[in-house]
Coordinates of C-alpha atoms in Angstrom, one line a residue:
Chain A
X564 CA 15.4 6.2 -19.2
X565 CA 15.6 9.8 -17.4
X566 CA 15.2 10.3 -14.2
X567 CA 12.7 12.9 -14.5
X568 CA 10.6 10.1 -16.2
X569 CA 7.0 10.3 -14.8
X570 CA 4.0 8.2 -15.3
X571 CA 2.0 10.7 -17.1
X572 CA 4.4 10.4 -20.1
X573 CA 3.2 7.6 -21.0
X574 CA -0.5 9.0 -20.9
X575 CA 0.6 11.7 -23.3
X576 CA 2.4 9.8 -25.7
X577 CA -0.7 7.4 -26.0
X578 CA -3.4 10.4 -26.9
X579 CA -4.7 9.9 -30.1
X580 CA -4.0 6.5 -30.3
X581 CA -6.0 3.2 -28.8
X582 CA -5.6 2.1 -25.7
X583 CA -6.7 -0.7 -22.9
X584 CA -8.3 0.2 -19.7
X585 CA -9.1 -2.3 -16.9
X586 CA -11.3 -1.4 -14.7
X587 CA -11.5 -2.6 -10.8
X588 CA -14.9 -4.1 -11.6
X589 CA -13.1 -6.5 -14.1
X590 CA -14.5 -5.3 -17.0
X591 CA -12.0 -3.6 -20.1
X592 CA -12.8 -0.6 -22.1
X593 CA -10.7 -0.4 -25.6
X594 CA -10.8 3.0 -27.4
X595 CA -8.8 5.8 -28.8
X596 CA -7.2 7.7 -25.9
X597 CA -9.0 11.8 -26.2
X598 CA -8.0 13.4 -22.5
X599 CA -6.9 12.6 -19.2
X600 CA -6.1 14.4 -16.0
X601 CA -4.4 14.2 -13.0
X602 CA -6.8 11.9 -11.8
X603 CA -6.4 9.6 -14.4
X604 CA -10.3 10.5 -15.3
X605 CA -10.1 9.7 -18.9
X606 CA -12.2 10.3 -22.3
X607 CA -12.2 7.7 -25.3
X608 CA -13.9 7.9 -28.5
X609 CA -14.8 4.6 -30.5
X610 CA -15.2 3.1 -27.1
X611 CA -15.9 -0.8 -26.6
X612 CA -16.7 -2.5 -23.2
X613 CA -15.1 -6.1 -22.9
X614 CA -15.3 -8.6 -20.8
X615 CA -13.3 -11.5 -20.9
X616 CA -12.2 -10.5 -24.7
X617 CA -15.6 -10.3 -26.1
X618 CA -17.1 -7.1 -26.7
X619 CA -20.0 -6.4 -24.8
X620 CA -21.2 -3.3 -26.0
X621 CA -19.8 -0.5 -28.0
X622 CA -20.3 3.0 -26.1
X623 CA -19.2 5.5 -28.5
X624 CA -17.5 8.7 -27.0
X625 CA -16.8 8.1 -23.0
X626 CA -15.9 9.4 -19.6
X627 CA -14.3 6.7 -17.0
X628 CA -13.9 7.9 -13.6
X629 CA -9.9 7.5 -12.4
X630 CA -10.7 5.9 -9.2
X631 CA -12.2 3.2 -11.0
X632 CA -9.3 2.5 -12.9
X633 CA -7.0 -0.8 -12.7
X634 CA -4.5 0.2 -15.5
X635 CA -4.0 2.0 -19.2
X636 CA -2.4 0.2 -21.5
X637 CA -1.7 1.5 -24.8
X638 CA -2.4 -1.0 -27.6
X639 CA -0.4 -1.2 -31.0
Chain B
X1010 CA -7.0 16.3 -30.8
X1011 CA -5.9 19.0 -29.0
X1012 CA -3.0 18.6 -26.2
X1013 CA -4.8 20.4 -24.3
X1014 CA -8.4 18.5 -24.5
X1015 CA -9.4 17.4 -20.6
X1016 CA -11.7 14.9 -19.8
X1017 CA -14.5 17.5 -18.4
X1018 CA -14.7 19.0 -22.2
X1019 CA -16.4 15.7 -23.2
X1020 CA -19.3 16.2 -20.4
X1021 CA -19.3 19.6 -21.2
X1022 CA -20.5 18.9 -24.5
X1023 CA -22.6 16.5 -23.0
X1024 CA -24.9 19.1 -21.2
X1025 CA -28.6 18.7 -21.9
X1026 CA -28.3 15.6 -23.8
X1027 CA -28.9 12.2 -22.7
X1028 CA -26.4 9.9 -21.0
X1029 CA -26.1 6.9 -19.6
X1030 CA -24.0 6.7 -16.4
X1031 CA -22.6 3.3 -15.0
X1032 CA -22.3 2.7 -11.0
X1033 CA -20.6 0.9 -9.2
X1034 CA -23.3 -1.6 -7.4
X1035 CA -23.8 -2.6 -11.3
X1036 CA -27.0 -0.4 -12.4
X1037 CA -27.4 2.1 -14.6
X1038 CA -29.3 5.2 -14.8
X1039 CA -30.2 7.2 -18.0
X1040 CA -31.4 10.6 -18.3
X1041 CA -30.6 14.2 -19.6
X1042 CA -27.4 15.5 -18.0
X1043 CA -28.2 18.9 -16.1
X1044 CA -25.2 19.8 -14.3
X1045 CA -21.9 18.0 -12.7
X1046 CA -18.5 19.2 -11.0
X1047 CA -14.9 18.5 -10.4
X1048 CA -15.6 15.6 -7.9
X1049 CA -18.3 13.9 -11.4
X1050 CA -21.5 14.5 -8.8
X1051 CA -23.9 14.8 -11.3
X1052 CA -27.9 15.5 -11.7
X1053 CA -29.9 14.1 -14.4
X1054 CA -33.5 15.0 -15.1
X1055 CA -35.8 12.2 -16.5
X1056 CA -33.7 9.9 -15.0
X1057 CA -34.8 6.3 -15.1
X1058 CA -32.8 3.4 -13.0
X1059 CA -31.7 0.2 -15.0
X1060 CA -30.3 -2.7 -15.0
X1061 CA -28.9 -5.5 -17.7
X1062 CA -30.8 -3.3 -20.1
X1063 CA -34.2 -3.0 -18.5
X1064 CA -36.0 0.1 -16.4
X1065 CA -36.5 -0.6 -12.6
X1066 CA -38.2 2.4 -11.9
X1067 CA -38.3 6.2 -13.2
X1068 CA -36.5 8.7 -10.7
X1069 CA -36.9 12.0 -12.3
X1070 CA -34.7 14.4 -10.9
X1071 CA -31.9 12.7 -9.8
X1072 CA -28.5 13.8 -8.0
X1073 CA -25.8 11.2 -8.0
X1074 CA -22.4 11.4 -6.1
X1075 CA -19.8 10.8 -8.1
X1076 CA -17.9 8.5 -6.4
X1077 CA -20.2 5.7 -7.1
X1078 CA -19.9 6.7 -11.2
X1079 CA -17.7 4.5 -13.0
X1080 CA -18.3 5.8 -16.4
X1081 CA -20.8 8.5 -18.3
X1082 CA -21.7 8.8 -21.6
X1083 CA -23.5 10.4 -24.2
X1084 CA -25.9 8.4 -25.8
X1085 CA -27.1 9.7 -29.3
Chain C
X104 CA -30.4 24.6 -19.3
X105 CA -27.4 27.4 -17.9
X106 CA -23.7 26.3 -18.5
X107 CA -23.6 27.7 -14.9
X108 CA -26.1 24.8 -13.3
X109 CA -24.3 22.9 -10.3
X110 CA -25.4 19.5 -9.1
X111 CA -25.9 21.0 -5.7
X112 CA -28.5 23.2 -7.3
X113 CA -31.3 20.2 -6.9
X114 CA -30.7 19.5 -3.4
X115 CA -31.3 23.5 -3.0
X116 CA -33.9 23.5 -4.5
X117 CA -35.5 20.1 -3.0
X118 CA -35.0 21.8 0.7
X119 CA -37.9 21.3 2.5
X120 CA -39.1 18.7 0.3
X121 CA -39.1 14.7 0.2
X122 CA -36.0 12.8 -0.7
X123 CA -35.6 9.3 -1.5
X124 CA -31.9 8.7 -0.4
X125 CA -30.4 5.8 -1.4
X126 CA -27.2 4.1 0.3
X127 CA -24.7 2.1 -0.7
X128 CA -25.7 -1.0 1.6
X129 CA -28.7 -1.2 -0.4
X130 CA -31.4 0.5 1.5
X131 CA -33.3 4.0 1.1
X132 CA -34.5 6.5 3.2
X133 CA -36.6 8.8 2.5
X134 CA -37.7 12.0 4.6
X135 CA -38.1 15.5 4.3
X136 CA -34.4 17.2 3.5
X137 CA -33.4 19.8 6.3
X138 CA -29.9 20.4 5.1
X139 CA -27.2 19.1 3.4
X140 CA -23.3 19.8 2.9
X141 CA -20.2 19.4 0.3
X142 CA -19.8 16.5 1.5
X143 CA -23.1 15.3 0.9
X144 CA -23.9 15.0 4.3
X145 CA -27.8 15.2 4.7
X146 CA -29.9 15.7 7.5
X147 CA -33.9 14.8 7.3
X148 CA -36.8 14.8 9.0
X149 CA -39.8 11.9 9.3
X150 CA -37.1 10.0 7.8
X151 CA -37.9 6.1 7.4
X152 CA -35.8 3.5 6.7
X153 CA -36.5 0.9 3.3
X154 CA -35.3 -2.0 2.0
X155 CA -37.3 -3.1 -1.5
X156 CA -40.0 -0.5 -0.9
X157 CA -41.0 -1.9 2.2
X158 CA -40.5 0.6 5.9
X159 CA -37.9 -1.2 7.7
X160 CA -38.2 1.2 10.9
X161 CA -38.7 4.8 11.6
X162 CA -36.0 6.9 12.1
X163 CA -37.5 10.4 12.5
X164 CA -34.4 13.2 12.4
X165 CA -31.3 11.3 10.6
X166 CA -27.9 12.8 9.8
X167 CA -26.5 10.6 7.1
X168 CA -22.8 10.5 6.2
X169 CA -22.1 11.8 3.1
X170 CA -19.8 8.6 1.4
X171 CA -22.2 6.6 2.0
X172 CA -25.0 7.7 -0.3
X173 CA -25.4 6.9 -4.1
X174 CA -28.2 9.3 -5.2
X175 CA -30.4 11.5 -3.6
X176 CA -34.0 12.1 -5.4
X177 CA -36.8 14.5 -5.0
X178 CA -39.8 12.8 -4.9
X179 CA -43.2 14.3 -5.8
Chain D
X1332 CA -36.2 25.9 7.6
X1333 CA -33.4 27.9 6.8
X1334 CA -31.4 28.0 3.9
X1335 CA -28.7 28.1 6.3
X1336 CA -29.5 24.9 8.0
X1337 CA -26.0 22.8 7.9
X1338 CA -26.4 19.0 8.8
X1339 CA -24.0 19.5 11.8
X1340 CA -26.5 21.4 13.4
X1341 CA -28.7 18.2 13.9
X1342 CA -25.3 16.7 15.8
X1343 CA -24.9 19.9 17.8
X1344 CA -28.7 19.8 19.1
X1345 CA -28.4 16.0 20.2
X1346 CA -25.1 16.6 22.1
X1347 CA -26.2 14.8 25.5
X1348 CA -28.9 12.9 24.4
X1349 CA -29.1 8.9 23.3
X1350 CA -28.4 8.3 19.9
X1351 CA -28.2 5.3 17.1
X1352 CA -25.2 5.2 15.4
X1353 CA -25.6 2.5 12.5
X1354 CA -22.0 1.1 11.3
X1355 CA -21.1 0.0 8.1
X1356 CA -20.6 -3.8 8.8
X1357 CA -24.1 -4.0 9.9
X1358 CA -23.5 -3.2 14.0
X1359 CA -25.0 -0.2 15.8
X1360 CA -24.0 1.7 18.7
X1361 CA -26.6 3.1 20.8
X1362 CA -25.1 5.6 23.8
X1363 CA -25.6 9.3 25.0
X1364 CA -23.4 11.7 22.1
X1365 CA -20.5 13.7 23.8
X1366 CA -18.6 14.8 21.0
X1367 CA -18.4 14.9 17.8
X1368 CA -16.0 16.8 15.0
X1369 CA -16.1 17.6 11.3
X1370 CA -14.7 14.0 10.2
X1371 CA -18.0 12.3 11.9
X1372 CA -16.0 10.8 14.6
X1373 CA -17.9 10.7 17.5
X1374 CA -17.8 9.8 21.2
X1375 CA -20.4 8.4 23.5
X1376 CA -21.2 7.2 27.6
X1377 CA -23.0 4.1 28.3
X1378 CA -22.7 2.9 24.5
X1379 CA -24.0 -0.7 23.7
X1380 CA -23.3 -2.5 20.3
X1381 CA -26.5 -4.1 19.0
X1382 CA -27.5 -6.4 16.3
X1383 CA -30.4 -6.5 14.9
X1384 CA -32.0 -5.2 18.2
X1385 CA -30.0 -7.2 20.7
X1386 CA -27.4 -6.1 22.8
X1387 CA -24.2 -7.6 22.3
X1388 CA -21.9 -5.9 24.4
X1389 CA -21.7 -2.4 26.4
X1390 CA -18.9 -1.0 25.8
X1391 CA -19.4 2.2 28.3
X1392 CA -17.1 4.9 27.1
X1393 CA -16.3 4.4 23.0
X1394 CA -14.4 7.0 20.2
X1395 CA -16.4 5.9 17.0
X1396 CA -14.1 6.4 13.7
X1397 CA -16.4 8.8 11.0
X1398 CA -15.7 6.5 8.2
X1399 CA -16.9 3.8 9.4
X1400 CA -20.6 5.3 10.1
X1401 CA -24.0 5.4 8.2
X1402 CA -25.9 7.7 9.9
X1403 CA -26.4 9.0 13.1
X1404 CA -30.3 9.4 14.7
X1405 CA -31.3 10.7 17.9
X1406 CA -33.7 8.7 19.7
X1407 CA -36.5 10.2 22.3
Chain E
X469 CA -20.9 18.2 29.2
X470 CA -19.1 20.8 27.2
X471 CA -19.8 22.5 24.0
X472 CA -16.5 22.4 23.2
X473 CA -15.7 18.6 23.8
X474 CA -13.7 16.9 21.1
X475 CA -13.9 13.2 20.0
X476 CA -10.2 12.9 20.7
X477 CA -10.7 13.9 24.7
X478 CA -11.8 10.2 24.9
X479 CA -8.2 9.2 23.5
X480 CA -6.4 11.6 25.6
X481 CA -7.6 10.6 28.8
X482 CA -7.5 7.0 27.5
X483 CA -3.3 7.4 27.4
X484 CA -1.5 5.4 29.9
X485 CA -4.6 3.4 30.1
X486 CA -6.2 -0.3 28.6
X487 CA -8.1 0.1 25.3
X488 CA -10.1 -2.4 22.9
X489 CA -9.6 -1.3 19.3
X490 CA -11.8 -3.0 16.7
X491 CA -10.9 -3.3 13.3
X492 CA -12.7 -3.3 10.2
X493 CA -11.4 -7.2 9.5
X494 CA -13.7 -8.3 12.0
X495 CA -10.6 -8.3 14.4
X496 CA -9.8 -6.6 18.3
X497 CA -6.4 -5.6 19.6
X498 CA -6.4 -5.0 23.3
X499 CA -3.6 -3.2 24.8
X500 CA -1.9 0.2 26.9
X501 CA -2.9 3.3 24.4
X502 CA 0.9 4.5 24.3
X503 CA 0.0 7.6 21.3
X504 CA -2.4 8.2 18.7
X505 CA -3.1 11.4 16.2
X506 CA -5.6 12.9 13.7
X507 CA -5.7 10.1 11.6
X508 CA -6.4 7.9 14.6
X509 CA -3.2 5.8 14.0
X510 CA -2.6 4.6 17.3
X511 CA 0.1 2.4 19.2
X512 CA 0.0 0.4 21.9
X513 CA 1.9 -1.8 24.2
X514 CA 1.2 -5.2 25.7
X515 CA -1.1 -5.9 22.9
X516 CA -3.1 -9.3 22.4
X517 CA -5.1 -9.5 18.9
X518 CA -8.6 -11.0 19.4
X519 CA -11.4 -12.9 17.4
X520 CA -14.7 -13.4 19.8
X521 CA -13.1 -13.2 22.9
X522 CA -10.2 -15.8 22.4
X523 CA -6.3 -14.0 22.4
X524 CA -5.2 -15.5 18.5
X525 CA -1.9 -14.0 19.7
X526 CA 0.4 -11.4 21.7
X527 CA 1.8 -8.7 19.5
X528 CA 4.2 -6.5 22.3
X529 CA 4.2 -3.3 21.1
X530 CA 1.7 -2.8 18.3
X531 CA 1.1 0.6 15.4
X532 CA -2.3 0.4 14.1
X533 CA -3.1 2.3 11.0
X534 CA -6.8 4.6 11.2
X535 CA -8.3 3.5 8.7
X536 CA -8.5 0.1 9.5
X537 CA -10.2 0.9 13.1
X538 CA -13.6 0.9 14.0
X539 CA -14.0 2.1 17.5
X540 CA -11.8 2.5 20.4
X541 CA -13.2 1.8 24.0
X542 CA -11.4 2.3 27.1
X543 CA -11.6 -0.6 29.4
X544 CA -11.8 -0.8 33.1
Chain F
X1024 CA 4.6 7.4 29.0
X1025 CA 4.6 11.2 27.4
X1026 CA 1.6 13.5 26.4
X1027 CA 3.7 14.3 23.5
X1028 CA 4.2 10.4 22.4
X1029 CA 2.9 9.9 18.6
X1030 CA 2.3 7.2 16.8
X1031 CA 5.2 7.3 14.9
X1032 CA 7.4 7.1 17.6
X1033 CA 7.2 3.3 17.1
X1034 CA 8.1 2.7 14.1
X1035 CA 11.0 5.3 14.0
X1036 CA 12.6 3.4 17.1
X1037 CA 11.7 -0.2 14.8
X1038 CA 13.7 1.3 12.1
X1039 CA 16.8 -1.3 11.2
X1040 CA 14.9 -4.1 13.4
X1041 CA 12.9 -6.9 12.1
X1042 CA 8.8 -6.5 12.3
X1043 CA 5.6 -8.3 11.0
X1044 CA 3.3 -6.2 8.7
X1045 CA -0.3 -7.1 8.2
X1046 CA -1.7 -6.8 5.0
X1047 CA -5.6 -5.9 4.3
X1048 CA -5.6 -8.9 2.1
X1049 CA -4.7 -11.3 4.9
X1050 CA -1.0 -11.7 4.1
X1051 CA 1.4 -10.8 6.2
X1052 CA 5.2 -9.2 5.4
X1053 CA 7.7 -9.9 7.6
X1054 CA 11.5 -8.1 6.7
X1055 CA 13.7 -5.3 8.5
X1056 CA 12.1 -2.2 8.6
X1057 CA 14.5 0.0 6.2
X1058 CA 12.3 3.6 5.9
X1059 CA 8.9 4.8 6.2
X1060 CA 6.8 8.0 5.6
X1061 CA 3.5 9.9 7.1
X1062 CA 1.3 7.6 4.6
X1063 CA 3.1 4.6 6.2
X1064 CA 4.6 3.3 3.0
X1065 CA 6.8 1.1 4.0
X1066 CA 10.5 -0.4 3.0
X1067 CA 11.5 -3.6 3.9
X1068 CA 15.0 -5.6 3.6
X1069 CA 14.9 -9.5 3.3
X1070 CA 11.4 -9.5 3.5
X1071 CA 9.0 -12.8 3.4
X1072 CA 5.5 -13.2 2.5
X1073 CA 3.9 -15.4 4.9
X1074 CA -0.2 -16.8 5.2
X1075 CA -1.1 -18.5 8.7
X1076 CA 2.4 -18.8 10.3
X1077 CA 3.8 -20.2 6.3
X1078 CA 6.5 -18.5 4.2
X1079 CA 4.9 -18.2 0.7
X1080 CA 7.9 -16.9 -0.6
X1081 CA 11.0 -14.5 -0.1
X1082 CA 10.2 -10.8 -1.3
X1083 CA 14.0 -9.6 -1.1
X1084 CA 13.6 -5.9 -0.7
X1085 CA 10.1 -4.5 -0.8
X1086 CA 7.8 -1.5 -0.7
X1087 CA 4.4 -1.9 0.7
X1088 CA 2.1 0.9 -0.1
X1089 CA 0.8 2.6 2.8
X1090 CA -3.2 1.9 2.0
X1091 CA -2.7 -1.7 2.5
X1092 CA -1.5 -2.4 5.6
X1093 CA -3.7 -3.2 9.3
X1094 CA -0.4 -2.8 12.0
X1095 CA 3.1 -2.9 11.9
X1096 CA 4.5 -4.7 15.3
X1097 CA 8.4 -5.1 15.9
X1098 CA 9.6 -8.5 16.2
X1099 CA 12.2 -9.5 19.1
Chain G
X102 CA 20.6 2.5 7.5
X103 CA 20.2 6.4 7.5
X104 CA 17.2 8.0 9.3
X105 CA 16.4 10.1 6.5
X106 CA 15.7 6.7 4.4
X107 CA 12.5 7.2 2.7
X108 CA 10.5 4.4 1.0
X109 CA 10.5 5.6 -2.4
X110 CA 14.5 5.5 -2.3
X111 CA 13.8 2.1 -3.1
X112 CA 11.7 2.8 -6.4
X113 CA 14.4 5.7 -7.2
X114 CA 17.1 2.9 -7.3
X115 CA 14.9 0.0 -9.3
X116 CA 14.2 2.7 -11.9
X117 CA 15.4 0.7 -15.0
X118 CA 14.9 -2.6 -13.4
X119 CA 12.6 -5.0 -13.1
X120 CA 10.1 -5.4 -10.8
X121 CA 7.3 -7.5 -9.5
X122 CA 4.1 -5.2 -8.8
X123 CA 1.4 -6.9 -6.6
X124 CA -2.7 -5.8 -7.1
X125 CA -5.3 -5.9 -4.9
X126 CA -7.3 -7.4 -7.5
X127 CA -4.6 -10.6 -6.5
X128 CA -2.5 -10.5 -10.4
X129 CA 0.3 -9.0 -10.6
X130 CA 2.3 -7.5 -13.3
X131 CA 6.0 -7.6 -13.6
X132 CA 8.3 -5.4 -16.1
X133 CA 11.0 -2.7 -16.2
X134 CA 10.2 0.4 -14.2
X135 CA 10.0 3.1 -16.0
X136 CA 8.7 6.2 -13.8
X137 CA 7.0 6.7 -10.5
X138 CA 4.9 9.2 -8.4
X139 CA 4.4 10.1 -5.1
X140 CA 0.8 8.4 -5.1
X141 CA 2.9 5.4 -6.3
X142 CA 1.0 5.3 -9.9
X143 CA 3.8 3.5 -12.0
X144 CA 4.8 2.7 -15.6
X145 CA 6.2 -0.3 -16.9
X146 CA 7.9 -1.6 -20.2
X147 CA 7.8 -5.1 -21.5
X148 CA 5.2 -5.6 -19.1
X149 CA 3.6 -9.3 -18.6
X150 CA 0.0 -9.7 -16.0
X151 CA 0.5 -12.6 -14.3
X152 CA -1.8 -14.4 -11.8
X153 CA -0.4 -17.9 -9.8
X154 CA 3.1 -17.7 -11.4
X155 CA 1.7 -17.7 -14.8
X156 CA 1.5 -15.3 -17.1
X157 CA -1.5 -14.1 -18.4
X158 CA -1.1 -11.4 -21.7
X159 CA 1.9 -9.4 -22.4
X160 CA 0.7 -5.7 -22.1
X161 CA 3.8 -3.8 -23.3
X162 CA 3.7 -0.4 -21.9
X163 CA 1.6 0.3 -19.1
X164 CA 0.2 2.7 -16.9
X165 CA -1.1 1.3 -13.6
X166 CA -3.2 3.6 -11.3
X167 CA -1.1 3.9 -7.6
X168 CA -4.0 2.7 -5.4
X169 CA -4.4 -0.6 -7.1
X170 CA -0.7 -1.2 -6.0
X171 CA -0.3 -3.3 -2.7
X172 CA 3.6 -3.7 -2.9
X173 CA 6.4 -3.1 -6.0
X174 CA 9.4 -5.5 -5.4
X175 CA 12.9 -5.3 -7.8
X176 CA 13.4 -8.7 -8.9
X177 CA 16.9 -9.7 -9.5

């Protein structure tokens, strides 16, 4: 554990790989982590929306906002 | 998947082809993505206004701030 | 369709026109747009107030503060 | 109408005039419009709070905090 | 009235002096206006928080952050 | 009672003194004001978290995000 | 008690450690903290979402946006 750990890192190390997003209106988004930036906006391809742990929808490629953004979680 | 991909590249791509963009007061509004900017203010032409799947009303021309986006994306 | 359009392009180009703005507490007004800023501040003339399509009240010149508005549409 | 009308300007012309200033918990603020800056905060003489058309209070000399307003409309 | 009058005059002149601050969780605070700056932080002394008129309690020396306030009147 | 008083002031004198800190989400912090900074994050020391005069539990040592909190008030 | 204390002294020292981190969405998520910003965005191993003392889902690694975060509090 460095000191000069920052929370991006984790962000990085998760591109190209799946990932959970919550999202302040309770929903989840599952997908495979493409970009990010500072402000957390992120893209995911193979998207999935979820609610409650069923999927509600599959959306494909996608752009999420980072203020709308509870967490990123990246998923094994 | 590049290091370097950012999140604008996806609505970059994006331009002139149909989208769907998610708000936050829970509608929807499909239409063909014109133009957007750092702060995700978008404008959509043919827009039409939805909700749980079904058209409210047709807007047209349409400019949407961005801070009421939660998500945006391309639908094929 | 120019890799160079900006969202703001539509409200230049809808100067001098009617607007259907609609706010984040669920009502629209519409009016004639006079101006508007970065910030999405708008000014408008003959501007009315609506709630479900019906004229709550006229309002005649209205500023209108920029974070409170979800989309701003020409109308015919 | 000029392409270089800025929504300020409709501030700057009601400076010493009544105005309505709608809130965003529903309230309005009805008084005469001494100041205002780039944020929206504004100051006003002789302001009453209303609801829904009645008065509920005057209040005399008020500062207004800009993110708390909807828009701003001078009255005759 | 001046052209050049700010919103914060009203503060400055209020110093020294009893104000009513309203906050956004339906809450007042009434008290002496000891500072305040840009953000419209303010402190105050003697304070008494408020719901509809009845003191819930006396708070002494009181910082407010701005973006929790609503307006700021000067009372007699 | 200086021209040059800021807001600040208060909570720089509170420092290593006990005070109550009201939460957005109707909690309240109580604990001894350890540090602070111009977003008015806060650090508390033997902190509580209290709802309607009750101790809900003991925090220990704290930091409170600046967004969240209403007032910080020093407590004899 | 210095007067150059500064609130994120507090994450700096419960790097490593865990920690309890409070939403305003009312769950919380506890884990070992890994990194931190300045606008308080966080990342946690072995992390568990809790909600009323129970825990939820185990999330692993996360990422959790800064201003979701109402307080982070080492636990012993």
């Amino acid at each position: 554990m460095s000191e000069n750990a920052r929370p991006l890192d984790l962000l990085n190390t998760a591109r190209g790989k799946m990932v959970l997003v919550e999202l302040k209106n309770n929903h989840a988004i599952t997908g495979k982590l493409v970009a990010f930036d500072v402000h957390i906006n992120v893209t995911l391809e193979n998207a999935e929306e979820k609610k409650e742990g069923e999927t509600l929808r599959k959306l494909g490629n996608v752009f999420i906002r980072g203020d709308t953004i509870i967490l990123i979680s990246p998923t094994i």
